[in-house]
Amino acid sequence: MSRSIHELFDLKGRTALITGGSRGLGLQVAQALGEAGASLLLTSRKEADLGEAVELLASRGIKAQWTAGDAADPEQIERICRHAIERLGRVDILVNNAGATWGSPAEDYPLSGWDKVMNLNVRSVFLFSQYIAKHSMIPNRDGRILMMASVGGLRGSRPGNETVAYNTSKAALINLTRSLAGEWGQFGINVNALAPGWFPTKMTRGTFDAHGLDALSAQAPLRRLGDDEDLKGAAVLLCSAAGKHITGQVLPVDGGASAVV
């Protein structure tokens, strides 16, 4: 007999590693997975932010651990992944959320900015995925990898946005999602991506200040920005048994903006 809808979305007994999980969209996804029953380990660079995030989750009845590290450093990525497997026993769910942006006109874009964005947004995601797949998911013949892409990876930069490296990195992340899904499906690993539109975060603050909330909201048919619960349902779907037959896909969560551009 088929499972009930509640059973399909239930993550009790599952474990999750969330990169960039101390704030913003990563913390929203962490909260969603925790509310669904998953055991969590958050990572980001700053210990203070991680401590605050774990306290916030605890206030909502969610138990989480944390380990600090720089996702731009391959040696620290390996340490984080090793600690996650040791502490959680295994990693069933990997959420690749850590990322960066850098604003500059394409003709003047500095190589240092390009490398920072590409190393964090693409290289680190591959290294996290590679280690967790090799040392946990492939041996267990089971796993969910969720990439945090962006609608910026589905189109070019708008005039004045000056985000050529960010958009390029998110487009690469989308095809990395498809490629890993193709290779690792044989091991029971589902790899999917969310592509958020405009959400109020520390990373988007400069763009909001420059263009205004009303103008950015007007780009979406729903005439609104994303809020602190708009990623939760999609994240749990793609990380749970409810999404077991979905892999290699990219789901925009953008109020319909990508449908009309």
PDB file of C-alpha atoms in Angstrom:
ATOM      1  CA  MET A   1       0.000   0.000   0.000  1.00  0.00           C
ATOM      2  CA  SER A   2       1.302   3.457  -0.850  1.00  0.00           C
ATOM      3  CA  ARG A   3       2.475   5.794   1.876  1.00  0.00           C
ATOM      4  CA  SER A   4       0.343   8.700   3.031  1.00  0.00           C
ATOM      5  CA  ILE A   5       1.282  12.233   2.025  1.00  0.00           C
ATOM      6  CA  HIS A   6       2.439  12.895   5.585  1.00  0.00           C
ATOM      7  CA  GLU A   7       4.742   9.868   5.463  1.00  0.00           C
ATOM      8  CA  LEU A   8       6.186  10.893   2.106  1.00  0.00           C
ATOM      9  CA  PHE A   9       7.206  14.327   3.400  1.00  0.00           C
ATOM     10  CA  ASP A  10       8.417  13.025   6.774  1.00  0.00           C
ATOM     11  CA  LEU A  11      12.206  13.385   7.272  1.00  0.00           C
ATOM     12  CA  LYS A  12      12.456  11.740  10.694  1.00  0.00           C
ATOM     13  CA  GLY A  13      15.600   9.631  10.838  1.00  0.00           C
ATOM     14  CA  ARG A  14      17.220  11.543   7.970  1.00  0.00           C
ATOM     15  CA  THR A  15      20.338  13.697   8.298  1.00  0.00           C
ATOM     16  CA  ALA A  16      21.216  16.914   6.488  1.00  0.00           C
ATOM     17  CA  LEU A  17      24.326  19.057   5.956  1.00  0.00           C
ATOM     18  CA  ILE A  18      23.492  22.642   4.947  1.00  0.00           C
ATOM     19  CA  THR A  19      26.263  24.923   3.695  1.00  0.00           C
ATOM     20  CA  GLY A  20      25.757  28.633   4.235  1.00  0.00           C
ATOM     21  CA  GLY A  21      23.135  27.536   6.729  1.00  0.00           C
ATOM     22  CA  SER A  22      23.535  30.254   9.332  1.00  0.00           C
ATOM     23  CA  ARG A  23      21.318  32.891   7.727  1.00  0.00           C
ATOM     24  CA  GLY A  24      19.159  33.852   4.762  1.00  0.00           C
ATOM     25  CA  LEU A  25      17.920  31.196   2.380  1.00  0.00           C
ATOM     26  CA  GLY A  26      20.145  28.502   3.863  1.00  0.00           C
ATOM     27  CA  LEU A  27      18.645  29.005   7.298  1.00  0.00           C
ATOM     28  CA  GLN A  28      15.134  28.967   5.828  1.00  0.00           C
ATOM     29  CA  VAL A  29      15.833  25.588   4.204  1.00  0.00           C
ATOM     30  CA  ALA A  30      17.442  24.303   7.396  1.00  0.00           C
ATOM     31  CA  GLN A  31      14.329  25.249   9.343  1.00  0.00           C
ATOM     32  CA  ALA A  32      12.111  23.479   6.812  1.00  0.00           C
ATOM     33  CA  LEU A  33      14.126  20.254   6.927  1.00  0.00           C
ATOM     34  CA  GLY A  34      14.275  20.398  10.720  1.00  0.00           C
ATOM     35  CA  GLU A  35      10.530  20.941  11.012  1.00  0.00           C
ATOM     36  CA  ALA A  36      10.061  17.885   8.794  1.00  0.00           C
ATOM     37  CA  GLY A  37      12.135  15.853  11.263  1.00  0.00           C
ATOM     38  CA  ALA A  38      15.685  15.809   9.864  1.00  0.00           C
ATOM     39  CA  SER A  39      18.785  15.998  12.071  1.00  0.00           C
ATOM     40  CA  LEU A  40      20.845  19.013  10.979  1.00  0.00           C
ATOM     41  CA  LEU A  41      24.439  20.158  10.800  1.00  0.00           C
ATOM     42  CA  LEU A  42      24.972  23.733   9.625  1.00  0.00           C
ATOM     43  CA  THR A  43      28.202  25.184   8.306  1.00  0.00           C
ATOM     44  CA  SER A  44      29.411  28.653   7.338  1.00  0.00           C
ATOM     45  CA  ARG A  45      32.487  30.780   7.992  1.00  0.00           C
ATOM     46  CA  LYS A  46      31.412  32.608  11.160  1.00  0.00           C
ATOM     47  CA  GLU A  47      31.001  30.796  14.459  1.00  0.00           C
ATOM     48  CA  ALA A  48      28.880  33.568  15.975  1.00  0.00           C
ATOM     49  CA  ASP A  49      26.334  33.389  13.137  1.00  0.00           C
ATOM     50  CA  LEU A  50      26.168  29.616  13.420  1.00  0.00           C
ATOM     51  CA  GLY A  51      25.607  29.792  17.165  1.00  0.00           C
ATOM     52  CA  GLU A  52      22.749  32.244  16.693  1.00  0.00           C
ATOM     53  CA  ALA A  53      21.198  30.064  13.993  1.00  0.00           C
ATOM     54  CA  VAL A  54      21.311  26.952  16.161  1.00  0.00           C
ATOM     55  CA  GLU A  55      19.735  28.895  19.049  1.00  0.00           C
ATOM     56  CA  LEU A  56      16.965  30.124  16.764  1.00  0.00           C
ATOM     57  CA  LEU A  57      16.281  26.603  15.549  1.00  0.00           C
ATOM     58  CA  ALA A  58      16.302  25.311  19.118  1.00  0.00           C
ATOM     59  CA  SER A  59      13.672  27.903  20.069  1.00  0.00           C
ATOM     60  CA  ARG A  60      11.453  26.253  17.457  1.00  0.00           C
ATOM     61  CA  GLY A  61      12.084  22.751  18.719  1.00  0.00           C
ATOM     62  CA  ILE A  62      14.704  21.851  16.116  1.00  0.00           C
ATOM     63  CA  LYS A  63      17.982  20.260  17.192  1.00  0.00           C
ATOM     64  CA  ALA A  64      20.986  21.247  15.102  1.00  0.00           C
ATOM     65  CA  GLN A  65      24.754  21.117  15.318  1.00  0.00           C
ATOM     66  CA  TRP A  66      27.288  23.335  13.577  1.00  0.00           C
ATOM     67  CA  THR A  67      30.865  23.387  12.358  1.00  0.00           C
ATOM     68  CA  ALA A  68      32.584  26.493  11.027  1.00  0.00           C
ATOM     69  CA  GLY A  69      34.762  26.544   7.926  1.00  0.00           C
ATOM     70  CA  ASP A  70      35.558  28.362   4.712  1.00  0.00           C
ATOM     71  CA  ALA A  71      33.815  26.762   1.747  1.00  0.00           C
ATOM     72  CA  ALA A  72      36.336  28.404  -0.583  1.00  0.00           C
ATOM     73  CA  ASP A  73      39.124  26.239   0.884  1.00  0.00           C
ATOM     74  CA  PRO A  74      39.223  22.623  -0.398  1.00  0.00           C
ATOM     75  CA  GLU A  75      40.981  21.365   2.740  1.00  0.00           C
ATOM     76  CA  GLN A  76      38.322  22.908   4.972  1.00  0.00           C
ATOM     77  CA  ILE A  77      35.568  21.456   2.780  1.00  0.00           C
ATOM     78  CA  GLU A  78      37.005  17.980   3.347  1.00  0.00           C
ATOM     79  CA  ARG A  79      37.196  18.614   7.097  1.00  0.00           C
ATOM     80  CA  ILE A  80      33.602  19.870   7.235  1.00  0.00           C
ATOM     81  CA  CYS A  81      32.324  16.865   5.299  1.00  0.00           C
ATOM     82  CA  ARG A  82      34.309  14.429   7.413  1.00  0.00           C
ATOM     83  CA  HIS A  83      32.993  15.993  10.614  1.00  0.00           C
ATOM     84  CA  ALA A  84      29.437  15.931   9.282  1.00  0.00           C
ATOM     85  CA  ILE A  85      29.601  12.201   8.575  1.00  0.00           C
ATOM     86  CA  GLU A  86      31.222  11.534  11.959  1.00  0.00           C
ATOM     87  CA  ARG A  87      28.676  13.581  13.902  1.00  0.00           C
ATOM     88  CA  LEU A  88      25.547  12.581  11.994  1.00  0.00           C
ATOM     89  CA  GLY A  89      26.576   9.009  11.228  1.00  0.00           C
ATOM     90  CA  ARG A  90      25.908   9.599   7.538  1.00  0.00           C
ATOM     91  CA  VAL A  91      24.649  12.458   5.347  1.00  0.00           C
ATOM     92  CA  ASP A  92      21.356  11.699   3.617  1.00  0.00           C
ATOM     93  CA  ILE A  93      20.729  15.267   2.417  1.00  0.00           C
ATOM     94  CA  LEU A  94      23.272  17.834   1.232  1.00  0.00           C
ATOM     95  CA  VAL A  95      22.069  21.402   0.676  1.00  0.00           C
ATOM     96  CA  ASN A  96      24.623  23.418  -1.291  1.00  0.00           C
ATOM     97  CA  ASN A  97      23.633  26.956  -0.375  1.00  0.00           C
ATOM     98  CA  ALA A  98      26.927  28.780   0.320  1.00  0.00           C
ATOM     99  CA  GLY A  99      27.590  31.421  -2.324  1.00  0.00           C
ATOM    100  CA  ALA A 100      28.831  34.899  -3.100  1.00  0.00           C
ATOM    101  CA  THR A 101      28.377  37.700  -5.584  1.00  0.00           C
ATOM    102  CA  TRP A 102      30.480  40.633  -6.772  1.00  0.00           C
ATOM    103  CA  GLY A 103      29.166  43.667  -8.626  1.00  0.00           C
ATOM    104  CA  SER A 104      31.115  45.245 -11.475  1.00  0.00           C
ATOM    105  CA  PRO A 105      30.595  46.051 -15.170  1.00  0.00           C
ATOM    106  CA  ALA A 106      31.695  43.111 -17.298  1.00  0.00           C
ATOM    107  CA  GLU A 107      34.332  45.172 -19.119  1.00  0.00           C
ATOM    108  CA  ASP A 108      35.996  46.067 -15.824  1.00  0.00           C
ATOM    109  CA  TYR A 109      35.312  42.887 -13.872  1.00  0.00           C
ATOM    110  CA  PRO A 110      38.362  42.042 -11.721  1.00  0.00           C
ATOM    111  CA  LEU A 111      39.875  38.585 -11.935  1.00  0.00           C
ATOM    112  CA  SER A 112      39.907  38.404  -8.130  1.00  0.00           C
ATOM    113  CA  GLY A 113      36.141  38.928  -8.061  1.00  0.00           C
ATOM    114  CA  TRP A 114      35.560  36.403 -10.835  1.00  0.00           C
ATOM    115  CA  ASP A 115      37.652  33.769  -9.053  1.00  0.00           C
ATOM    116  CA  LYS A 116      35.979  34.409  -5.685  1.00  0.00           C
ATOM    117  CA  VAL A 117      32.501  33.906  -7.151  1.00  0.00           C
ATOM    118  CA  MET A 118      33.420  30.889  -9.274  1.00  0.00           C
ATOM    119  CA  ASN A 119      35.383  29.155  -6.536  1.00  0.00           C
ATOM    120  CA  LEU A 120      32.608  29.473  -3.963  1.00  0.00           C
ATOM    121  CA  ASN A 121      29.558  29.116  -6.204  1.00  0.00           C
ATOM    122  CA  VAL A 122      30.793  26.275  -8.424  1.00  0.00           C
ATOM    123  CA  ARG A 123      34.040  24.645  -7.296  1.00  0.00           C
ATOM    124  CA  SER A 124      33.048  24.330  -3.643  1.00  0.00           C
ATOM    125  CA  VAL A 125      29.644  22.913  -4.572  1.00  0.00           C
ATOM    126  CA  PHE A 126      31.304  20.214  -6.661  1.00  0.00           C
ATOM    127  CA  LEU A 127      33.765  19.375  -3.872  1.00  0.00           C
ATOM    128  CA  PHE A 128      31.051  19.148  -1.208  1.00  0.00           C
ATOM    129  CA  SER A 129      28.927  16.984  -3.495  1.00  0.00           C
ATOM    130  CA  GLN A 130      31.850  14.786  -4.515  1.00  0.00           C
ATOM    131  CA  TYR A 131      32.974  14.051  -0.962  1.00  0.00           C
ATOM    132  CA  ILE A 132      29.511  13.419   0.480  1.00  0.00           C
ATOM    133  CA  ALA A 133      28.490  11.265  -2.470  1.00  0.00           C
ATOM    134  CA  LYS A 134      31.696   9.203  -2.396  1.00  0.00           C
ATOM    135  CA  HIS A 135      31.876   8.711   1.374  1.00  0.00           C
ATOM    136  CA  SER A 136      28.195   8.507   2.352  1.00  0.00           C
ATOM    137  CA  MET A 137      25.555   8.504  -0.366  1.00  0.00           C
ATOM    138  CA  ILE A 138      27.084   6.081  -2.875  1.00  0.00           C
ATOM    139  CA  PRO A 139      27.962   3.456  -0.213  1.00  0.00           C
ATOM    140  CA  ASN A 140      24.425   3.799   1.190  1.00  0.00           C
ATOM    141  CA  ARG A 141      22.831   3.799  -2.284  1.00  0.00           C
ATOM    142  CA  ASP A 142      20.663   6.729  -1.220  1.00  0.00           C
ATOM    143  CA  GLY A 143      20.817  10.510  -1.015  1.00  0.00           C
ATOM    144  CA  ARG A 144      19.398  13.896  -1.908  1.00  0.00           C
ATOM    145  CA  ILE A 145      21.512  16.816  -3.099  1.00  0.00           C
ATOM    146  CA  LEU A 146      19.794  20.187  -3.323  1.00  0.00           C
ATOM    147  CA  MET A 147      21.570  23.015  -5.136  1.00  0.00           C
ATOM    148  CA  MET A 148      20.692  26.636  -4.476  1.00  0.00           C
ATOM    149  CA  ALA A 149      20.846  28.109  -7.964  1.00  0.00           C
ATOM    150  CA  SER A 150      19.119  31.346  -9.019  1.00  0.00           C
ATOM    151  CA  VAL A 151      16.893  32.718 -11.728  1.00  0.00           C
ATOM    152  CA  GLY A 152      20.071  34.623 -12.605  1.00  0.00           C
ATOM    153  CA  GLY A 153      21.359  31.333 -13.992  1.00  0.00           C
ATOM    154  CA  LEU A 154      18.399  31.127 -16.366  1.00  0.00           C
ATOM    155  CA  ARG A 155      19.042  34.438 -18.107  1.00  0.00           C
ATOM    156  CA  GLY A 156      21.613  37.176 -18.605  1.00  0.00           C
ATOM    157  CA  SER A 157      22.155  40.232 -16.446  1.00  0.00           C
ATOM    158  CA  ARG A 158      19.690  43.078 -16.662  1.00  0.00           C
ATOM    159  CA  PRO A 159      21.214  46.491 -17.434  1.00  0.00           C
ATOM    160  CA  GLY A 160      22.665  47.935 -14.266  1.00  0.00           C
ATOM    161  CA  ASN A 161      22.838  44.638 -12.351  1.00  0.00           C
ATOM    162  CA  GLU A 162      26.523  44.033 -13.159  1.00  0.00           C
ATOM    163  CA  THR A 163      26.462  40.415 -11.989  1.00  0.00           C
ATOM    164  CA  VAL A 164      28.162  38.622 -14.889  1.00  0.00           C
ATOM    165  CA  ALA A 165      30.144  36.197 -12.699  1.00  0.00           C
ATOM    166  CA  TYR A 166      27.201  35.420 -10.422  1.00  0.00           C
ATOM    167  CA  ASN A 167      24.866  34.670 -13.324  1.00  0.00           C
ATOM    168  CA  THR A 168      27.527  32.588 -15.058  1.00  0.00           C
ATOM    169  CA  SER A 169      28.215  30.616 -11.884  1.00  0.00           C
ATOM    170  CA  LYS A 170      24.541  29.852 -11.321  1.00  0.00           C
ATOM    171  CA  ALA A 171      24.142  28.694 -14.916  1.00  0.00           C
ATOM    172  CA  ALA A 172      27.101  26.361 -14.347  1.00  0.00           C
ATOM    173  CA  LEU A 173      25.472  25.139 -11.139  1.00  0.00           C
ATOM    174  CA  ILE A 174      22.297  24.291 -13.038  1.00  0.00           C
ATOM    175  CA  ASN A 175      24.180  22.111 -15.511  1.00  0.00           C
ATOM    176  CA  LEU A 176      26.230  20.586 -12.683  1.00  0.00           C
ATOM    177  CA  THR A 177      22.878  19.579 -11.187  1.00  0.00           C
ATOM    178  CA  ARG A 178      21.888  17.824 -14.413  1.00  0.00           C
ATOM    179  CA  SER A 179      25.285  16.176 -14.865  1.00  0.00           C
ATOM    180  CA  LEU A 180      25.478  14.784 -11.328  1.00  0.00           C
ATOM    181  CA  ALA A 181      21.871  13.598 -11.550  1.00  0.00           C
ATOM    182  CA  GLY A 182      22.771  11.711 -14.714  1.00  0.00           C
ATOM    183  CA  GLU A 183      25.865  10.073 -13.236  1.00  0.00           C
ATOM    184  CA  TRP A 184      24.632   9.336  -9.730  1.00  0.00           C
ATOM    185  CA  GLY A 185      21.049   8.280 -10.326  1.00  0.00           C
ATOM    186  CA  GLN A 186      22.273   4.672 -10.534  1.00  0.00           C
ATOM    187  CA  PHE A 187      23.252   4.981  -6.858  1.00  0.00           C
ATOM    188  CA  GLY A 188      19.845   6.197  -5.713  1.00  0.00           C
ATOM    189  CA  ILE A 189      20.979   9.823  -5.466  1.00  0.00           C
ATOM    190  CA  ASN A 190      18.580  12.579  -6.535  1.00  0.00           C
ATOM    191  CA  VAL A 191      20.157  15.900  -7.491  1.00  0.00           C
ATOM    192  CA  ASN A 192      17.929  18.942  -8.019  1.00  0.00           C
ATOM    193  CA  ALA A 193      18.137  22.717  -7.814  1.00  0.00           C
ATOM    194  CA  LEU A 194      15.990  25.563  -6.596  1.00  0.00           C
ATOM    195  CA  ALA A 195      16.262  28.836  -8.509  1.00  0.00           C
ATOM    196  CA  PRO A 196      15.046  31.616  -6.206  1.00  0.00           C
ATOM    197  CA  GLY A 197      14.064  35.002  -7.548  1.00  0.00           C
ATOM    198  CA  TRP A 198      14.247  38.123  -5.415  1.00  0.00           C
ATOM    199  CA  PHE A 199      14.357  37.390  -1.685  1.00  0.00           C
ATOM    200  CA  PRO A 200      15.431  39.931   0.964  1.00  0.00           C
ATOM    201  CA  THR A 201      18.871  38.712   2.131  1.00  0.00           C
ATOM    202  CA  LYS A 202      22.189  40.253   3.024  1.00  0.00           C
ATOM    203  CA  MET A 203      23.441  39.421  -0.472  1.00  0.00           C
ATOM    204  CA  THR A 204      20.564  41.220  -2.216  1.00  0.00           C
ATOM    205  CA  ARG A 205      20.520  44.290   0.027  1.00  0.00           C
ATOM    206  CA  GLY A 206      22.606  46.398  -2.352  1.00  0.00           C
ATOM    207  CA  THR A 207      20.374  45.612  -5.317  1.00  0.00           C
ATOM    208  CA  PHE A 208      17.251  46.397  -3.304  1.00  0.00           C
ATOM    209  CA  ASP A 209      18.746  49.726  -2.244  1.00  0.00           C
ATOM    210  CA  ALA A 210      19.705  50.582  -5.824  1.00  0.00           C
ATOM    211  CA  HIS A 211      16.492  49.555  -7.596  1.00  0.00           C
ATOM    212  CA  GLY A 212      13.799  49.685  -4.909  1.00  0.00           C
ATOM    213  CA  LEU A 213      11.504  46.989  -3.581  1.00  0.00           C
ATOM    214  CA  ASP A 214       8.533  48.081  -5.680  1.00  0.00           C
ATOM    215  CA  ALA A 215      10.452  47.910  -8.954  1.00  0.00           C
ATOM    216  CA  LEU A 216      11.812  44.449  -8.205  1.00  0.00           C
ATOM    217  CA  SER A 217       8.415  43.194  -7.051  1.00  0.00           C
ATOM    218  CA  ALA A 218       6.881  44.434 -10.299  1.00  0.00           C
ATOM    219  CA  GLN A 219       9.091  42.045 -12.310  1.00  0.00           C
ATOM    220  CA  ALA A 220       7.052  39.070 -11.061  1.00  0.00           C
ATOM    221  CA  PRO A 221       3.463  38.302 -12.083  1.00  0.00           C
ATOM    222  CA  LEU A 222       2.598  37.781  -8.416  1.00  0.00           C
ATOM    223  CA  ARG A 223       3.877  41.324  -7.698  1.00  0.00           C
ATOM    224  CA  ARG A 224       5.762  40.295  -4.570  1.00  0.00           C
ATOM    225  CA  LEU A 225       9.190  39.299  -3.295  1.00  0.00           C
ATOM    226  CA  GLY A 226       9.973  35.934  -1.760  1.00  0.00           C
ATOM    227  CA  ASP A 227       9.541  35.728   2.006  1.00  0.00           C
ATOM    228  CA  ASP A 228      10.860  33.613   4.853  1.00  0.00           C
ATOM    229  CA  GLU A 229       8.664  30.603   4.045  1.00  0.00           C
ATOM    230  CA  ASP A 230       8.519  30.509   0.238  1.00  0.00           C
ATOM    231  CA  LEU A 231      11.360  27.992  -0.195  1.00  0.00           C
ATOM    232  CA  LYS A 232      10.282  25.641   2.561  1.00  0.00           C
ATOM    233  CA  GLY A 233       7.739  23.492   0.728  1.00  0.00           C
ATOM    234  CA  ALA A 234       9.864  23.094  -2.397  1.00  0.00           C
ATOM    235  CA  ALA A 235      12.943  22.198  -0.362  1.00  0.00           C
ATOM    236  CA  VAL A 236      11.157  19.482   1.614  1.00  0.00           C
ATOM    237  CA  LEU A 237       9.618  18.090  -1.573  1.00  0.00           C
ATOM    238  CA  LEU A 238      13.000  17.701  -3.254  1.00  0.00           C
ATOM    239  CA  CYS A 239      14.696  16.314  -0.125  1.00  0.00           C
ATOM    240  CA  SER A 240      12.027  13.800   0.869  1.00  0.00           C
ATOM    241  CA  ALA A 241      10.438  10.632  -0.447  1.00  0.00           C
ATOM    242  CA  ALA A 242       7.717  12.828  -1.950  1.00  0.00           C
ATOM    243  CA  GLY A 243      10.248  13.818  -4.625  1.00  0.00           C
ATOM    244  CA  LYS A 244      11.862  10.408  -5.106  1.00  0.00           C
ATOM    245  CA  HIS A 245      11.116  10.361  -8.864  1.00  0.00           C
ATOM    246  CA  ILE A 246      12.385  13.895  -9.477  1.00  0.00           C
ATOM    247  CA  THR A 247      16.039  14.388 -10.405  1.00  0.00           C
ATOM    248  CA  GLY A 248      18.102  16.674 -12.624  1.00  0.00           C
ATOM    249  CA  GLN A 249      15.462  19.399 -12.424  1.00  0.00           C
ATOM    250  CA  VAL A 250      15.527  23.118 -11.673  1.00  0.00           C
ATOM    251  CA  LEU A 251      12.533  24.682  -9.935  1.00  0.00           C
ATOM    252  CA  PRO A 252      12.267  28.489 -10.067  1.00  0.00           C
ATOM    253  CA  VAL A 253      10.711  30.013  -6.947  1.00  0.00           C
ATOM    254  CA  ASP A 254      10.337  33.547  -8.210  1.00  0.00           C
ATOM    255  CA  GLY A 255       6.705  34.610  -8.257  1.00  0.00           C
ATOM    256  CA  GLY A 256       6.545  33.739 -11.966  1.00  0.00           C
ATOM    257  CA  ALA A 257       9.246  36.153 -13.110  1.00  0.00           C
ATOM    258  CA  SER A 258      11.133  33.564 -15.191  1.00  0.00           C
ATOM    259  CA  ALA A 259       7.893  32.569 -16.948  1.00  0.00           C
ATOM    260  CA  VAL A 260       7.416  35.965 -18.581  1.00  0.00           C
ATOM    261  CA  VAL A 261      10.987  37.126 -19.334  1.00  0.00           C
TER     262      VAL A 261
END
